[in-house]
Coordinates of C-alpha atoms in Angstrom, one line a residue:
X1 CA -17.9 6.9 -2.0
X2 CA -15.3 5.1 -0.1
X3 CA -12.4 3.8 -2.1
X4 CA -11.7 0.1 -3.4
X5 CA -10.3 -2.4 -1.1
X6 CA -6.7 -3.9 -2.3
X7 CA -7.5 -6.5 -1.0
X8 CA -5.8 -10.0 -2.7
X9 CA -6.7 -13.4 -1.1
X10 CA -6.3 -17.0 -2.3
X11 CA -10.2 -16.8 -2.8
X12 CA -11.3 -13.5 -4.8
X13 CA -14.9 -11.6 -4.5
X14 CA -16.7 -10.1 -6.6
X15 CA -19.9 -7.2 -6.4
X16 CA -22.6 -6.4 -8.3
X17 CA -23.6 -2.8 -9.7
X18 CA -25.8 -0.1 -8.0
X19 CA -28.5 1.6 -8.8
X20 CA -29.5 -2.0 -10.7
X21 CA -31.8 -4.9 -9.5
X22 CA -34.6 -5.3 -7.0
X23 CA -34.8 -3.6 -3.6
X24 CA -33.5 -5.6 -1.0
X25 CA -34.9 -6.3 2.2
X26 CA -33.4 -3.4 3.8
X27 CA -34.7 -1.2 0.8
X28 CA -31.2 -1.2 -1.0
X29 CA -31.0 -2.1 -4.5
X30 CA -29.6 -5.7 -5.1
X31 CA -29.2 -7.9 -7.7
X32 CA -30.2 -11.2 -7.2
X33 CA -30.2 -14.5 -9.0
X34 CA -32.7 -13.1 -11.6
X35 CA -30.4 -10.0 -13.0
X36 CA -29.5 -11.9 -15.3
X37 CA -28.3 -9.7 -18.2
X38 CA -26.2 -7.8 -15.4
X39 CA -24.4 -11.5 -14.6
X40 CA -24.3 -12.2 -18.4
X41 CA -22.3 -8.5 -18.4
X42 CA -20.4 -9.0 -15.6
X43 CA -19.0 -12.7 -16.9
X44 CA -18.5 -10.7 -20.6
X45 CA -16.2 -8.1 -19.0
X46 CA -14.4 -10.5 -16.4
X47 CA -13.9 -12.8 -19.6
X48 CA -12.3 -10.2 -21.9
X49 CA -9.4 -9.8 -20.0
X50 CA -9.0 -13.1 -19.2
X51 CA -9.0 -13.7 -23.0
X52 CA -5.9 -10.9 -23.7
X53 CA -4.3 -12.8 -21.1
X54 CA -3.9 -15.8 -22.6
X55 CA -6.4 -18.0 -20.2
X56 CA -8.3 -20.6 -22.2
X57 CA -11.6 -20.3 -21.6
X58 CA -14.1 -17.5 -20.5
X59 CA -15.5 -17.8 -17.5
X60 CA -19.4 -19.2 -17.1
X61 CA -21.6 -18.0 -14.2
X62 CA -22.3 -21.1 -11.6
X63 CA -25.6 -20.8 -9.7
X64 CA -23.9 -22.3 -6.3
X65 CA -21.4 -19.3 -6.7
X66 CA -23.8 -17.1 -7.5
X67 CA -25.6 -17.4 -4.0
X68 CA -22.2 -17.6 -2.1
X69 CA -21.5 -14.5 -3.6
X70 CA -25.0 -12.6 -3.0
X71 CA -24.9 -13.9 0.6
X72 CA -21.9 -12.3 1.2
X73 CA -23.0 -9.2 -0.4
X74 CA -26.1 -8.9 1.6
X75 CA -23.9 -9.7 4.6
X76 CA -21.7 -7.1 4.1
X77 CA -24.2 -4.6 2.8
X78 CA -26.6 -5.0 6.3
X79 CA -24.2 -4.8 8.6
X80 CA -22.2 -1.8 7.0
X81 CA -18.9 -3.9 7.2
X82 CA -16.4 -4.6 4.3
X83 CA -14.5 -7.3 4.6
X84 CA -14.2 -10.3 2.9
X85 CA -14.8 -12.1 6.1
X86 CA -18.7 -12.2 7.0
X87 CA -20.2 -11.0 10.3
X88 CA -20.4 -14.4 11.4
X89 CA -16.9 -15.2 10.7
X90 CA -17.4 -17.0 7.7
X91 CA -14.6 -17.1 4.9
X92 CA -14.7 -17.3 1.2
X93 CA -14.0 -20.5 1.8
X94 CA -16.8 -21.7 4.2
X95 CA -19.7 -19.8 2.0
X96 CA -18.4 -21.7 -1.1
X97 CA -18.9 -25.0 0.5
X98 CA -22.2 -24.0 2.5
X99 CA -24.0 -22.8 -1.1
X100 CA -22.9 -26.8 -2.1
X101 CA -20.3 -26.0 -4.6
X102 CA -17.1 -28.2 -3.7
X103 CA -14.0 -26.1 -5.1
X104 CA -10.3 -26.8 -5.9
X105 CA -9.7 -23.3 -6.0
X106 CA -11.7 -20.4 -5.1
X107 CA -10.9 -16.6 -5.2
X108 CA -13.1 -13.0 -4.2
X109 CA -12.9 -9.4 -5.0
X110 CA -15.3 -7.0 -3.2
X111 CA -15.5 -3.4 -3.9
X112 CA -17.7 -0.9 -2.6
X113 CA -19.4 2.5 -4.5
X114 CA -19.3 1.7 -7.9
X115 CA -22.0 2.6 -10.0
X116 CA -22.4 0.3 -12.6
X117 CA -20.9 -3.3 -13.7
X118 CA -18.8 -1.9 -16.0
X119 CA -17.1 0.7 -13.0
X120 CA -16.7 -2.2 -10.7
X121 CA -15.1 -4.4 -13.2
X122 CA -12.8 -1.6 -14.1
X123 CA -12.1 -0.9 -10.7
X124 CA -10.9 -4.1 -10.4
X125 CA -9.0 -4.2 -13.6
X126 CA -6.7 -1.2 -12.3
X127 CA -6.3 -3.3 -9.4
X128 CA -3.1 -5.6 -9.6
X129 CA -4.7 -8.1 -7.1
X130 CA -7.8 -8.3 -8.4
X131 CA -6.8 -8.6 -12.0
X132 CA -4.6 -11.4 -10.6
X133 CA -7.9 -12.9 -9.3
X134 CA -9.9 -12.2 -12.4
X135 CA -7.3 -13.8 -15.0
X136 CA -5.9 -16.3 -12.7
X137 CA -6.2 -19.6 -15.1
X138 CA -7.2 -21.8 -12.1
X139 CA -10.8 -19.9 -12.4
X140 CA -13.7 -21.6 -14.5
X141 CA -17.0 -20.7 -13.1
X142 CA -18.2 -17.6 -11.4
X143 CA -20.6 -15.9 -9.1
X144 CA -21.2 -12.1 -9.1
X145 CA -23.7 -10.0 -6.5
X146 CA -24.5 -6.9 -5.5
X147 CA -26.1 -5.1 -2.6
X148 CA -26.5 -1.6 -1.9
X149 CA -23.5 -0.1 -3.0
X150 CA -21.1 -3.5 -2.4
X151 CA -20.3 -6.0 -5.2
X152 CA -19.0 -9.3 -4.9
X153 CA -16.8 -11.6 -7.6
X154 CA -16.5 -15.0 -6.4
X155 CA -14.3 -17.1 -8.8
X156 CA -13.7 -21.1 -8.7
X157 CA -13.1 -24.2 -10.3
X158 CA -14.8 -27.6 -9.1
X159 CA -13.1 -30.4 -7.8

């Protein structure tokens, strides 16, 4: 299992949790937009943290996000690559806009190996970065993937 990424960017991703979904193209397990009790999960755990912190609201999953995210994670997932820029060169940024969302702020947290939602969202609990990402009160609406063993966080708040 490779380690997480420390990675901390203006824009933060998020992954989704192995072993859960529906096979993928490429046979791996994904979760797409129809895992949606693993989202609901996801946005539950993300949201907790945020709430000890002191942010106002929880944050609520965003379908435009959600593809952003799962895009990314499919990216990164065929081509073996982790990174939280694609294998096209596309950016956080640029995959927010193309899925049609138009954002004010935008953040990402990847990771990589986790077993389950839960693991990844601990993983980037323990994380100073990504906690930063994940509690940062500029953050309203989320979109969270997974595919293979790499999950994706995309968080962002609408112009």
């Amino acid at each position: 299992m490779r380690s997480l990424a420390l990675v901390s960017l203006l824009f933060v991703v998020a992954c989704m949790p192995a072993g859960q979904g529906r096979p993928s193209q490429r046979g791996t397990t994904r979760l797409g937009l129809t895992g949606t009790a693993m989202i609901a999960q996801a946005g539950t755990l993300i949201s907790a943290p945020r709430a000890g912190a002191g942010v106002l609201a929880p944050v609520v999953q965003n379908p435009a996000l959600q593809a952003a995210a799962q895009a990314h994670a499919d990216d990164l997932a065929a081509t073996g690559r982790f990174s939280h820029t694609g294998s096209g060169g596309s950016t956080l940024s640029s995959r927010v806009r193309a899925s049609g969302y138009n954002a004010c702020f935008a953040a990402e947290n990847i990771a990589q190996g986790q077993p389950s939602v839960g693991a990844v969202v601990s993983s980037w609990s323990n994380s100073p970065g990504h906690y930063r990402n994940m509690v940062n009160p500029g953050a309203q609406q989320f979109g969270f993937a997974r595919a293979g063993d790499v999950w994706v966080l995309v968080l962002a708040r609408p112009c």
